[in-house]
PDB file of C-alpha atoms in Angstrom:
ATOM      1  CA  MET A 382     120.830 120.601 113.591  1.00 53.00           C
ATOM      2  CA  GLY A 383     118.043 118.409 114.905  1.00 65.00           C
ATOM      3  CA  VAL A 384     116.018 117.879 117.314  1.00 76.00           C
ATOM      4  CA  PRO A 385     117.572 115.287 119.782  1.00 77.00           C
ATOM      5  CA  ALA A 386     115.323 112.528 120.235  1.00 89.00           C
ATOM      6  CA  LEU A 387     112.328 114.200 118.612  1.00 89.00           C
ATOM      7  CA  PHE A 388     111.967 111.138 116.365  1.00 87.00           C
ATOM      8  CA  ARG A 389     111.275 108.775 119.549  1.00 92.00           C
ATOM      9  CA  TRP A 390     109.251 111.456 121.308  1.00 94.00           C
ATOM     10  CA  LEU A 391     106.949 111.544 118.245  1.00 93.00           C
ATOM     11  CA  SER A 392     107.029 107.581 117.601  1.00 94.00           C
ATOM     12  CA  LYS A 393     106.144 106.822 121.086  1.00 95.00           C
ATOM     13  CA  LYS A 394     103.551 109.401 121.159  1.00 96.00           C
ATOM     14  CA  TYR A 395     101.995 108.783 117.891  1.00 96.00           C
ATOM     15  CA  PRO A 396     102.887 104.851 117.099  1.00 94.00           C
ATOM     16  CA  LYS A 397     101.090 104.928 113.473  1.00 89.00           C
ATOM     17  CA  ILE A 398     103.573 107.036 112.169  1.00 87.00           C
ATOM     18  CA  ILE A 399     105.613 104.141 111.452  1.00 89.00           C
ATOM     19  CA  SER A 400     103.818 101.633 108.957  1.00 87.00           C
ATOM     20  CA  PRO A 401     105.918  99.287 107.135  1.00 89.00           C
ATOM     21  CA  VAL A 402     106.574  99.609 103.153  1.00 92.00           C
ATOM     22  CA  ILE A 403     106.219  97.530 100.267  1.00 91.00           C
ATOM     23  CA  GLU A 404     108.781  98.407  97.909  1.00 91.00           C
ATOM     24  CA  ASP A 405     108.019  97.945  94.232  1.00 90.00           C
ATOM     25  CA  GLN A 406     111.212  97.164  92.240  1.00 89.00           C
ATOM     26  CA  PRO A 407     112.720  98.535  88.793  1.00 88.00           C
ATOM     27  CA  SER A 408     112.211  95.474  86.269  1.00 90.00           C
ATOM     28  CA  ASN A 409     114.346  94.383  83.717  1.00 92.00           C
ATOM     29  CA  VAL A 410     113.000  94.193  79.863  1.00 92.00           C
ATOM     30  CA  ASP A 411     115.479  92.792  77.544  1.00 92.00           C
ATOM     31  CA  GLY A 412     118.403  93.583  79.634  1.00 91.00           C
ATOM     32  CA  GLU A 413     117.477  97.419  80.288  1.00 93.00           C
ATOM     33  CA  GLU A 414     116.248  98.306  83.596  1.00 91.00           C
ATOM     34  CA  VAL A 415     112.853 100.012  83.671  1.00 91.00           C
ATOM     35  CA  PRO A 416     112.085 101.995  86.499  1.00 89.00           C
ATOM     36  CA  VAL A 417     109.342 101.700  88.526  1.00 89.00           C
ATOM     37  CA  ASP A 418     105.917 103.785  87.417  1.00 91.00           C
ATOM     38  CA  THR A 419     105.008 106.299  90.058  1.00 89.00           C
ATOM     39  CA  THR A 420     101.965 107.370  88.338  1.00 90.00           C
ATOM     40  CA  LYS A 421     100.632 103.870  89.562  1.00 91.00           C
ATOM     41  CA  ALA A 422      98.551 103.719  93.181  1.00 91.00           C
ATOM     42  CA  ASN A 423     100.865 103.138  96.009  1.00 91.00           C
ATOM     43  CA  PRO A 424     101.326  99.084  96.650  1.00 92.00           C
ATOM     44  CA  ASN A 425     101.160 100.399 100.506  1.00 90.00           C
ATOM     45  CA  GLY A 426      97.530 101.176 100.039  1.00 89.00           C
ATOM     46  CA  GLU A 427      97.919 104.753 101.186  1.00 90.00           C
ATOM     47  CA  GLU A 428      98.188 108.100  98.889  1.00 93.00           C
ATOM     48  CA  PHE A 429     100.306 110.677 100.222  1.00 93.00           C
ATOM     49  CA  ASP A 430      99.958 114.367  99.110  1.00 96.00           C
ATOM     50  CA  ASN A 431     103.308 115.588 100.568  1.00 96.00           C
ATOM     51  CA  LEU A 432     106.866 114.421 101.060  1.00 95.00           C
ATOM     52  CA  TYR A 433     109.571 116.836 103.101  1.00 93.00           C
ATOM     53  CA  LEU A 434     112.750 115.467 102.965  1.00 91.00           C
ATOM     54  CA  ASP A 435     116.012 116.708 105.307  1.00 87.00           C
ATOM     55  CA  MET A 436     118.736 115.863 103.267  1.00 88.00           C
ATOM     56  CA  ASN A 437     121.177 115.098 105.850  1.00 84.00           C
ATOM     57  CA  GLY A 438     119.316 112.059 107.343  1.00 85.00           C
ATOM     58  CA  ILE A 439     120.168 110.747 103.393  1.00 90.00           C
ATOM     59  CA  VAL A 440     123.575 112.161 102.712  1.00 90.00           C
ATOM     60  CA  HIS A 441     125.225 111.064 105.997  1.00 87.00           C
ATOM     61  CA  PRO A 442     124.449 107.181 105.607  1.00 89.00           C
ATOM     62  CA  CYS A 443     125.113 107.750 101.960  1.00 92.00           C
ATOM     63  CA  SER A 444     128.697 109.131 102.725  1.00 90.00           C
ATOM     64  CA  HIS A 445     129.289 107.046 105.983  1.00 90.00           C
ATOM     65  CA  PRO A 446     127.435 103.662 105.249  1.00 91.00           C
ATOM     66  CA  GLU A 447     127.678 101.373 108.301  1.00 92.00           C
ATOM     67  CA  ASP A 448     127.499  98.210 105.671  1.00 92.00           C
ATOM     68  CA  ARG A 449     129.451  98.287 103.695  1.00 92.00           C
ATOM     69  CA  PRO A 450     132.893 100.527 102.899  1.00 93.00           C
ATOM     70  CA  PRO A 451     132.281 104.514 102.194  1.00 93.00           C
ATOM     71  CA  PRO A 452     132.392 105.986  98.634  1.00 94.00           C
ATOM     72  CA  ALA A 453     135.903 106.295  97.190  1.00 95.00           C
ATOM     73  CA  ASN A 454     134.794 109.907  95.608  1.00 95.00           C
ATOM     74  CA  GLU A 455     132.231 112.528  95.323  1.00 93.00           C
ATOM     75  CA  GLU A 456     130.715 111.146  92.517  1.00 96.00           C
ATOM     76  CA  GLU A 457     129.994 107.682  94.152  1.00 95.00           C
ATOM     77  CA  MET A 458     128.732 109.766  97.253  1.00 94.00           C
ATOM     78  CA  MET A 459     126.611 111.977  95.078  1.00 95.00           C
ATOM     79  CA  LEU A 460     125.038 108.597  93.042  1.00 96.00           C
ATOM     80  CA  ALA A 461     124.329 106.662  95.931  1.00 95.00           C
ATOM     81  CA  VAL A 462     122.544 110.052  97.454  1.00 95.00           C
ATOM     82  CA  PHE A 463     120.322 110.254  94.476  1.00 95.00           C
ATOM     83  CA  GLU A 464     119.532 106.289  94.451  1.00 93.00           C
ATOM     84  CA  TYR A 465     118.488 106.186  97.972  1.00 94.00           C
ATOM     85  CA  THR A 466     116.355 109.621  97.425  1.00 95.00           C
ATOM     86  CA  ASP A 467     114.371 108.259  94.646  1.00 93.00           C
ATOM     87  CA  ARG A 468     114.310 105.165  96.637  1.00 92.00           C
ATOM     88  CA  VAL A 469     112.088 107.218  99.228  1.00 93.00           C
ATOM     89  CA  VAL A 470     110.676 108.959  96.552  1.00 93.00           C
ATOM     90  CA  ASN A 471     109.166 105.774  95.014  1.00 92.00           C
ATOM     91  CA  MET A 472     108.276 104.492  98.529  1.00 92.00           C
ATOM     92  CA  VAL A 473     105.487 107.237  99.417  1.00 93.00           C
ATOM     93  CA  ARG A 474     105.057 108.741  95.615  1.00 94.00           C
ATOM     94  CA  PRO A 475     104.017 112.263  97.113  1.00 95.00           C
ATOM     95  CA  ARG A 476     101.040 113.247  94.739  1.00 95.00           C
ATOM     96  CA  LYS A 477     101.255 117.019  95.065  1.00 96.00           C
ATOM     97  CA  LEU A 478     104.412 117.855  96.884  1.00 95.00           C
ATOM     98  CA  LEU A 479     108.335 117.085  97.146  1.00 95.00           C
ATOM     99  CA  LEU A 480     109.919 119.101  99.213  1.00 93.00           C
ATOM    100  CA  ILE A 481     113.885 118.741  99.696  1.00 91.00           C
ATOM    101  CA  ALA A 482     115.764 120.588 102.488  1.00 88.00           C
ATOM    102  CA  VAL A 483     119.068 121.290 101.897  1.00 86.00           C
ATOM    103  CA  GLY A 484     121.123 122.811 105.197  1.00 75.00           C
ATOM    104  CA  MET A 485     124.335 123.751 105.643  1.00 63.00           C
ATOM    105  CA  SER A 486     126.350 124.485 108.731  1.00 59.00           C
ATOM    106  CA  THR A 487     126.677 127.910 110.086  1.00 52.00           C
ATOM    107  CA  ILE A 488     130.185 129.432 108.946  1.00 54.00           C
ATOM    108  CA  PRO A 489     131.277 132.942 110.465  1.00 55.00           C
ATOM    109  CA  GLY A 490     131.663 134.423 107.288  1.00 51.00           C
ATOM    110  CA  VAL A 491     127.832 133.801 106.355  1.00 49.00           C
ATOM    111  CA  LEU A 492     127.033 135.193 109.814  1.00 51.00           C
ATOM    112  CA  ASP A 493     128.524 138.439 108.887  1.00 53.00           C
ATOM    113  CA  GLU A 494     127.413 139.368 105.829  1.00 52.00           C
TER     114      GLU A 494
END
């Protein structure tokens, strides 16, 4: 479970944590998509050692999008999750660590184990 209003508090206390992002886009060569080369310098002028992702913040908007109909099945949802995760990683380009946190809701049976 997330901490209510934590992001709002952090962004007010430390406004420099939010910055605009320049996204490199995949290119097409002979009709084939060539992915972004993340080994190059970050186009945003900042380099990051670590990226910590809470997948709840990615899975929910991919399974319940506001700007389009929801995915028709689990496969479409997973593809949307993978695409969005790739997009975030390509924006940040962590150099040392990518930590992906996947949580679950507590289930009484798990608590009994």
